[in-house]
Coordinates of C-alpha atoms in Angstrom, one line a residue:
M1 CA 0.2 0.3 0.1
P2 CA 1.2 3.7 -1.0
A3 CA 2.6 5.6 1.9
T4 CA -0.9 7.7 1.1
P5 CA -3.6 5.3 0.3
L6 CA -6.1 6.9 -2.0
V7 CA -9.7 5.2 -1.9
C8 CA -12.5 6.3 -4.6
V9 CA -15.5 6.7 -3.8
V10 CA -18.7 6.6 -6.0
D11 CA -21.6 9.1 -5.4
S12 CA -20.4 10.7 -2.7
Y13 CA -23.4 13.0 -1.9
G14 CA -25.1 14.7 1.1
L15 CA -24.6 13.0 4.2
S16 CA -22.4 10.2 2.7
K17 CA -19.6 12.7 3.2
K18 CA -19.1 11.6 6.6
L19 CA -18.0 8.0 4.9
V20 CA -15.1 10.5 3.3
D21 CA -14.3 12.5 5.9
E22 CA -13.6 9.3 8.0
F23 CA -11.0 8.3 5.3
L24 CA -9.3 11.7 5.1
R25 CA -9.3 11.5 9.2
R26 CA -7.3 7.9 8.8
G27 CA -5.0 9.4 6.1
A28 CA -6.2 8.2 3.0
A29 CA -6.9 11.0 -0.1
V30 CA -10.3 10.4 -1.8
V31 CA -11.3 10.7 -5.3
R32 CA -14.8 11.2 -6.3
V33 CA -16.6 9.6 -9.1
Q34 CA -20.1 10.6 -10.3
S35 CA -22.0 8.1 -11.7
T36 CA -24.2 10.2 -13.7
P37 CA -23.2 13.1 -15.9
D38 CA -27.0 14.9 -14.2
V39 CA -26.8 15.0 -10.4
P40 CA -29.8 13.4 -9.1
A41 CA -32.4 16.2 -8.1
A42 CA -32.7 14.9 -4.6
H43 CA -28.9 15.9 -4.2
R44 CA -29.2 19.1 -6.0
G45 CA -27.6 22.3 -4.7
P46 CA -23.7 23.4 -4.3
F47 CA -21.8 21.2 -2.8
D48 CA -17.7 21.3 -1.7
L49 CA -15.3 19.2 -3.7
S50 CA -12.6 21.0 -2.3
D51 CA -11.3 17.9 0.1
Y52 CA -11.0 15.5 -3.0
H53 CA -8.1 14.7 -5.1
D54 CA -10.1 14.3 -8.7
N55 CA -13.6 14.3 -9.5
I56 CA -14.4 12.1 -12.4
V57 CA -17.8 12.2 -14.3
H58 CA -18.7 9.1 -15.9
R59 CA -20.5 9.8 -19.0
G60 CA -21.3 5.9 -20.0
D61 CA -17.6 4.9 -20.9
L62 CA -17.0 2.2 -18.5
A63 CA -13.5 1.7 -19.8
A64 CA -12.8 5.4 -19.9
T65 CA -13.4 6.3 -16.5
A66 CA -11.6 2.8 -15.2
R67 CA -8.9 4.7 -17.0
A68 CA -9.4 7.7 -15.4
V69 CA -9.6 6.2 -11.6
A70 CA -6.7 3.8 -12.5
A71 CA -4.4 7.0 -13.0
H72 CA -4.9 7.2 -9.5
R73 CA -3.8 4.0 -8.3
P74 CA -6.8 3.3 -5.8
V75 CA -6.3 0.6 -2.9
A76 CA -10.2 0.5 -3.0
V77 CA -13.8 1.9 -5.0
V78 CA -16.3 1.8 -2.4
P79 CA -20.0 3.2 -3.2
G80 CA -20.9 6.4 -1.2
G81 CA -24.5 5.8 -1.7
E82 CA -27.4 3.5 -3.2
L83 CA -27.1 5.0 -7.1
G84 CA -23.1 4.3 -6.7
V85 CA -23.2 0.3 -5.9
E86 CA -23.3 -1.0 -9.5
L87 CA -20.8 1.1 -11.2
A88 CA -18.1 0.4 -7.8
D89 CA -19.0 -2.9 -8.3
A90 CA -18.1 -2.7 -11.9
L91 CA -15.0 -0.6 -10.9
S92 CA -13.6 -2.6 -8.5
E93 CA -13.8 -5.6 -10.4
L94 CA -12.2 -4.3 -13.7
L95 CA -9.4 -2.6 -11.7
G96 CA -8.5 -6.1 -9.9
L97 CA -9.6 -4.6 -6.3
P98 CA -11.6 -6.1 -3.6
T99 CA -15.1 -6.6 -5.1
N100 CA -18.2 -7.8 -4.9
G101 CA -18.0 -8.5 -8.6
T102 CA -20.7 -7.6 -11.4
S103 CA -22.7 -11.1 -11.3
L104 CA -24.8 -10.1 -8.8
S105 CA -24.9 -6.0 -8.9
A106 CA -28.3 -6.2 -10.3
A107 CA -29.7 -8.3 -7.5
R108 CA -28.0 -5.7 -4.9
R109 CA -30.0 -2.8 -6.6
N110 CA -33.5 -4.6 -8.2
K111 CA -35.6 -5.6 -5.3
Y112 CA -37.7 -8.0 -6.9
L113 CA -34.2 -9.8 -8.3
M114 CA -32.9 -9.3 -4.7
T115 CA -35.7 -11.2 -3.0
E116 CA -35.8 -14.1 -5.6
T117 CA -31.9 -14.4 -5.3
V118 CA -32.5 -14.8 -1.3
R119 CA -35.1 -17.4 -1.5
Q120 CA -33.3 -19.2 -4.4
A121 CA -29.9 -19.2 -1.6
G122 CA -32.5 -21.0 0.6
L123 CA -33.8 -17.9 3.0
A124 CA -37.1 -16.9 4.3
A125 CA -38.4 -14.6 1.6
A126 CA -41.6 -12.6 0.6
R127 CA -43.9 -14.0 -1.4
Q128 CA -43.8 -11.3 -4.7
A129 CA -45.1 -10.7 -8.3
F130 CA -42.8 -8.7 -11.3
V131 CA -45.5 -6.0 -12.3
T132 CA -45.6 -4.1 -15.3
D133 CA -49.3 -3.2 -15.5
E134 CA -52.3 -3.0 -12.9
R135 CA -53.9 -6.1 -14.4
T136 CA -51.0 -8.4 -13.2
V137 CA -51.1 -6.9 -10.1
R138 CA -54.9 -6.5 -9.5
A139 CA -55.0 -10.3 -10.2
W140 CA -51.9 -11.4 -7.8
H141 CA -53.1 -9.2 -4.7
A142 CA -56.6 -11.1 -5.2
S143 CA -54.6 -14.6 -5.3
V144 CA -52.6 -13.6 -2.0
G145 CA -55.2 -11.6 -0.2
G146 CA -54.7 -9.1 3.1
R147 CA -52.4 -6.5 2.6
I148 CA -49.7 -6.1 0.0
V149 CA -46.9 -3.6 -0.4
V150 CA -46.5 -1.9 -4.2
K151 CA -43.3 -0.1 -4.7
P152 CA -40.0 0.6 -7.6
L153 CA -37.7 -2.1 -8.5
R154 CA -35.0 0.8 -7.6
S155 CA -35.5 3.3 -5.2
A156 CA -34.1 4.2 -1.4
A157 CA -35.4 6.0 1.7
G158 CA -39.3 4.5 1.6
N159 CA -39.7 6.6 -1.7
G160 CA -42.8 5.4 -3.8
I161 CA -43.9 2.7 -1.3
H162 CA -47.8 2.2 -1.4
F163 CA -49.1 -0.2 1.4
C164 CA -52.5 -1.6 -0.4
D165 CA -55.3 -3.2 1.2
T166 CA -57.7 -3.9 -2.0
P167 CA -57.0 -4.5 -5.3
E168 CA -57.9 -1.5 -6.5
E169 CA -55.7 0.3 -4.3
S170 CA -52.7 -2.1 -5.5
A171 CA -54.1 -0.9 -9.1
A172 CA -53.7 2.3 -8.3
A173 CA -50.3 2.2 -7.0
A174 CA -49.1 0.3 -9.9
R175 CA -50.4 3.1 -12.3
A176 CA -48.6 6.0 -9.5
V177 CA -45.4 3.9 -9.6
I178 CA -44.7 2.7 -13.3
G179 CA -43.4 5.3 -15.6
S180 CA -42.8 8.1 -12.7
R181 CA -39.0 8.5 -11.6
N182 CA -37.5 7.2 -8.4
V183 CA -35.8 9.3 -6.2
F184 CA -32.5 8.9 -8.1
C185 CA -34.5 10.1 -11.5
E186 CA -34.5 7.0 -12.8
R187 CA -38.1 5.9 -14.8
N188 CA -39.6 3.2 -12.8
T189 CA -40.5 0.7 -16.1
A190 CA -42.0 -1.4 -13.7
A191 CA -42.6 -2.4 -10.0
V192 CA -42.5 -5.1 -7.4
A193 CA -45.6 -6.2 -5.5
Q194 CA -44.9 -8.5 -2.1
E195 CA -47.0 -9.9 0.6
Y196 CA -47.1 -7.0 3.6
L197 CA -44.7 -8.8 6.6
R198 CA -46.1 -8.4 10.0
G199 CA -43.6 -7.6 12.6
T200 CA -41.2 -5.5 14.1
E201 CA -38.5 -4.0 11.6
Y202 CA -35.1 -4.0 12.2
M203 CA -31.9 -2.1 10.4
V204 CA -28.6 -4.2 10.5
N205 CA -25.4 -2.3 9.2
T206 CA -22.4 -4.4 8.5
V207 CA -19.2 -4.0 7.3
S208 CA -17.4 -6.9 5.4
R209 CA -13.9 -8.4 4.4
D210 CA -13.2 -11.3 2.2
R211 CA -16.7 -12.4 3.4
V212 CA -15.9 -11.7 7.0
H213 CA -19.2 -9.9 8.4
R214 CA -18.9 -7.3 11.3
I215 CA -22.4 -6.1 12.6
C216 CA -21.8 -2.8 13.3
E217 CA -24.8 -1.7 14.5
I218 CA -28.3 -2.9 14.7
W219 CA -31.9 -0.5 15.0
R220 CA -35.2 -1.4 15.9
T221 CA -37.6 0.5 14.3
T222 CA -41.3 1.8 15.2
R223 CA -44.2 2.6 12.9
I224 CA -47.5 4.6 12.9
T225 CA -50.2 5.0 10.9
A226 CA -50.5 8.3 9.6
N227 CA -51.4 10.8 6.3
G228 CA -52.7 7.7 4.6
V229 CA -49.6 5.6 5.4
A230 CA -50.1 2.8 7.1
D231 CA -46.9 1.7 7.9
L232 CA -45.0 5.0 8.5
S233 CA -41.3 4.9 9.7
D234 CA -41.3 7.0 13.1
T235 CA -38.5 6.4 15.3
V236 CA -35.3 4.4 15.4
Y237 CA -33.6 2.9 18.5
L238 CA -30.2 1.7 18.8
M239 CA -30.4 -1.4 20.3
P240 CA -27.4 -3.5 22.7
R241 CA -25.1 -5.2 20.6
R242 CA -25.9 -8.8 22.2
G243 CA -29.2 -10.5 22.9
E244 CA -31.6 -13.0 21.4
V245 CA -33.0 -11.0 19.1
Q246 CA -29.9 -10.0 18.2
D247 CA -28.5 -13.2 17.3
R248 CA -31.4 -14.1 15.2
L249 CA -30.7 -11.1 12.8
T250 CA -27.2 -11.7 13.0
A251 CA -27.3 -14.9 11.7
Y252 CA -29.3 -14.2 8.9
A253 CA -28.5 -10.9 7.8
G254 CA -24.6 -12.7 7.3
E255 CA -26.7 -15.0 5.1
V256 CA -28.5 -12.5 3.3
L257 CA -24.9 -10.7 2.5
D258 CA -23.7 -14.6 1.2
A259 CA -26.6 -14.8 -0.8
L260 CA -26.3 -11.2 -2.5
G261 CA -22.6 -11.5 -3.0
I262 CA -21.6 -8.7 -0.5
R263 CA -17.7 -10.1 0.3
H264 CA -16.5 -6.6 0.9
G265 CA -17.6 -3.3 2.4
P266 CA -20.6 -1.9 4.1
A267 CA -24.0 -3.0 3.7
H268 CA -27.5 -2.0 5.0
V269 CA -29.8 -5.1 5.6
E270 CA -33.5 -4.0 6.5
I271 CA -35.2 -7.1 8.1
K272 CA -38.7 -8.1 10.1
I273 CA -38.6 -10.9 12.5
T274 CA -42.3 -12.0 11.6
A275 CA -43.8 -15.1 13.4
S276 CA -42.5 -17.5 11.5
G277 CA -38.8 -15.7 11.6
P278 CA -36.7 -13.0 10.0
V279 CA -37.8 -12.0 6.4
L280 CA -35.9 -9.5 4.1
V281 CA -37.4 -6.5 3.6
D282 CA -34.5 -5.0 1.4
A283 CA -30.8 -4.6 1.4
G284 CA -28.2 -2.2 -0.2
A285 CA -24.7 -2.7 -0.4
R286 CA -23.5 0.8 1.0
I287 CA -23.3 2.5 3.7
G288 CA -26.6 3.1 6.2
G289 CA -28.6 5.8 5.7
A290 CA -30.1 8.9 7.6
N291 CA -26.4 9.5 9.3
L292 CA -27.0 6.7 11.8
P293 CA -24.0 5.4 11.7
H294 CA -22.8 8.9 12.8
Y295 CA -24.9 8.7 15.8
A296 CA -23.8 4.9 16.6
R297 CA -20.4 5.6 16.9
L298 CA -21.5 8.7 19.1
A299 CA -23.4 5.9 21.5
R300 CA -20.7 3.3 20.8
G301 CA -17.5 4.8 20.2
A302 CA -17.5 3.5 16.7
S303 CA -19.8 2.5 13.7
Q304 CA -20.0 1.3 10.4
L305 CA -18.0 4.3 9.5
D306 CA -14.7 3.2 11.3
W307 CA -15.1 -0.4 10.1
T308 CA -15.3 0.4 6.8
V309 CA -11.8 2.3 6.6
D310 CA -10.4 -0.8 8.6
A311 CA -11.8 -3.3 6.2
Y312 CA -10.1 -1.1 3.3
L313 CA -7.0 0.2 4.4
E314 CA -6.3 -2.1 7.6
P315 CA -7.5 -5.5 6.8
D316 CA -5.3 -7.2 9.0
R317 CA -6.9 -5.5 11.9
F318 CA -10.3 -5.7 10.8
M319 CA -10.0 -9.5 10.9
A320 CA -8.3 -9.2 14.3
R321 CA -10.9 -7.1 16.1
H322 CA -14.3 -7.7 14.1
K323 CA -16.0 -9.8 17.1
E324 CA -15.1 -7.3 19.9
D325 CA -17.6 -5.2 21.5
D326 CA -18.2 -1.6 21.0
P327 CA -16.1 0.9 24.0
R328 CA -19.2 2.7 24.9
S329 CA -22.7 1.6 25.5
L330 CA -25.1 4.8 25.7
H331 CA -28.9 4.3 24.3
C332 CA -29.8 6.3 21.3
A333 CA -32.8 7.4 19.4
F334 CA -33.2 9.3 16.0
V335 CA -36.8 10.5 15.8
G336 CA -38.7 11.9 12.7
L337 CA -41.4 14.5 13.1
V338 CA -44.4 13.6 10.9
S339 CA -45.8 16.9 9.4
P340 CA -49.7 16.7 8.9
F341 CA -50.0 19.5 6.6
C342 CA -48.5 20.7 3.3
G343 CA -48.0 24.6 2.8
T344 CA -46.5 27.6 4.6
L345 CA -44.6 27.0 7.5
R346 CA -44.8 29.8 10.2
G347 CA -43.0 28.1 12.7
Y348 CA -42.7 25.1 15.2
P349 CA -44.2 26.7 18.7
Y350 CA -42.9 23.8 20.7
L351 CA -39.3 23.4 19.4
E352 CA -37.9 24.8 22.4
R353 CA -39.5 21.8 24.5
L354 CA -37.8 19.3 22.4
R355 CA -34.1 21.0 23.4
A356 CA -35.4 20.9 26.9
L357 CA -35.6 16.8 27.1
E358 CA -33.3 15.3 29.2
S359 CA -32.0 13.4 26.4
F360 CA -31.7 16.0 23.8
H361 CA -28.7 16.0 21.8
E362 CA -29.3 17.4 18.3
L363 CA -31.9 19.0 16.2
R364 CA -32.1 19.1 12.9
L365 CA -34.4 21.2 10.3
A366 CA -35.2 20.2 7.1
V367 CA -38.0 23.0 6.9
S368 CA -37.4 26.8 8.4
P369 CA -39.8 29.2 9.3
G370 CA -41.3 30.6 6.0
Q371 CA -40.3 27.7 3.8
R372 CA -43.0 25.3 2.4
I373 CA -43.9 21.8 4.3
R374 CA -45.1 19.2 2.8
R375 CA -47.5 15.9 4.7
T376 CA -44.7 13.7 5.9
V377 CA -45.1 10.2 3.5
D378 CA -41.5 8.5 3.7
D379 CA -37.8 8.8 5.1
L380 CA -37.6 11.8 2.9
S381 CA -40.2 14.3 3.9
Y382 CA -39.7 14.5 7.9
P383 CA -39.4 18.4 8.5
A384 CA -37.4 17.8 11.4
T385 CA -35.4 15.2 13.1
V386 CA -34.6 14.8 16.7
V387 CA -31.7 12.5 18.1
L388 CA -31.8 11.5 21.9
L389 CA -28.4 10.1 23.4
H390 CA -28.1 8.9 27.2
D391 CA -27.2 6.4 29.2
S392 CA -30.5 5.3 30.5
E393 CA -32.4 3.5 27.9
E394 CA -35.6 4.5 30.0
T395 CA -34.8 8.1 29.7
V396 CA -34.6 7.9 26.1
L397 CA -37.5 6.1 25.4
R398 CA -39.3 8.3 27.8
D399 CA -38.1 11.2 25.7
A400 CA -39.1 9.6 22.3
N401 CA -42.6 9.2 23.3
T402 CA -42.6 12.5 24.5
I403 CA -41.8 14.0 21.3
R404 CA -44.5 12.1 19.7
Y405 CA -46.9 13.4 22.3
L406 CA -46.0 16.8 21.6
D407 CA -45.8 16.1 17.7
G408 CA -49.3 17.0 16.4
P409 CA -51.0 19.6 14.6
S410 CA -51.1 22.2 17.3
F411 CA -46.9 21.8 16.9
Y412 CA -47.2 23.4 13.2
D413 CA -47.5 26.9 12.8
M414 CA -49.0 27.2 9.5
A415 CA -50.0 30.2 7.1
D416 CA -51.8 28.4 4.8
P417 CA -52.7 24.8 6.2
G418 CA -53.7 22.2 4.3
R419 CA -53.7 18.6 4.3
E420 CA -53.7 17.2 0.6

C-alpha cells in the first residue's frame, strides 16, 4: 500500500460525506466519481469538492472511467450511496481491487431480483410478483389477499412505497409507480408487489472483508399509521450489541450478505422478524442512511464508518477485531417529526420543549419557518429530526414518547394549512 493510500468513492452526496471524512481522517486521499452526468434531483445544490483529490464524471464509457480512476492507483473503490453501487462493483472488478463483482450487481439494486436471489439461496423471503401493469397486480393481490406492498424496483428512503389493502388500491399504486421517476431520477419501468410482512422491522448495518462480516449496529424501528401511509417509520432505536433478537438478526443478515455476494464493504440490511422468523425487507450494498452510523459512533465509540475504513485500509486489523464489543454503551434514538400539513410554515411553537428533553442531543431542521412544508409520507419528508442520547435507556424511550405526544397538529404554526 502506498504511503498515502487513495480511495475512490462513487457518488458521495449529502450525508455520505461522513464516510469520505473518515477516510481523510485516517490519512487517505479520496477521489470522487459521479456515476451520472447530471446530479439527481434529491442531491442538487452546491457541494464542496475541495476535499477530493479529483472529481471524475462517468459519462457511460466504463473503460474510460476506469482508466481515469486507475491513473490515481486506488486501493479501493467504495459506493458512497445506493446510486453508486453498480458502478463501484464494475470499477473495482475491472481494476482488480477488493470487489463484490458484477454477477449479482443487479440483485443488489433491483428489489425483485434481490428477493428472488435470497429465496434461491434457501432463505426465508416474501412472496412477490413482478408488475408491469395494473391488471397484473390486481390479479396477484386478489390471489394473495390481505395487505400487500407495491414499490419501485429501484429506489431508497421509502420513496414510492404503497401499502395496499385491496386490489383496487394496488392497481392505483401500480399506476402511480410505473412511468414515474424514483428518488434517483430513474424512470420506473415496472414495480414489485410483495406480501406485507407483519413484525418489528430492524436495520442491520454491516461491514465485510473477504466474506467475514462485522455487525456494526442494529436499529429497531417503530411505525405509525399517518397521512394515508399504513406503515410509516417514525423512530429508530439503537439496540445493545448482544441479545437473543440480535443473535437471530446477525445470523440471518450474514446469510443475506452471502446470498447477494456482498464480500467486501458496507451494507444496510432491513429485516422483519415475523411469526415464522426473520424475513428480508430490503438490502443495500452501501453505508446506512439518515446519518445513523454517525450517531451510532457517538453512542458506542465506533460504527460502520470506522469499520468500513478498517476493512479497506487495515484489513488485518479488521480481521483481528471484528468480533469485539464496542467501547461505549450509550442509548440513542433518531426521531422523525411527522407533518400532517402542506403549505407555508410560520414556525414550530414547541421547539424549545424538544431541546429541554433530558436526553436531547441534536435537532436538525429540514424545513425552516417561512418555507414550504409537506405531509410526511416517507424518510425524505420529515420536516425535522431529533437525536436523543443518554446512558439510561428508559430516559431515551420516555423522551421519544414525549416527542411523539408533542408532535401533533398544534406543533406546526401554518400560514395556509392544507392536508392534500
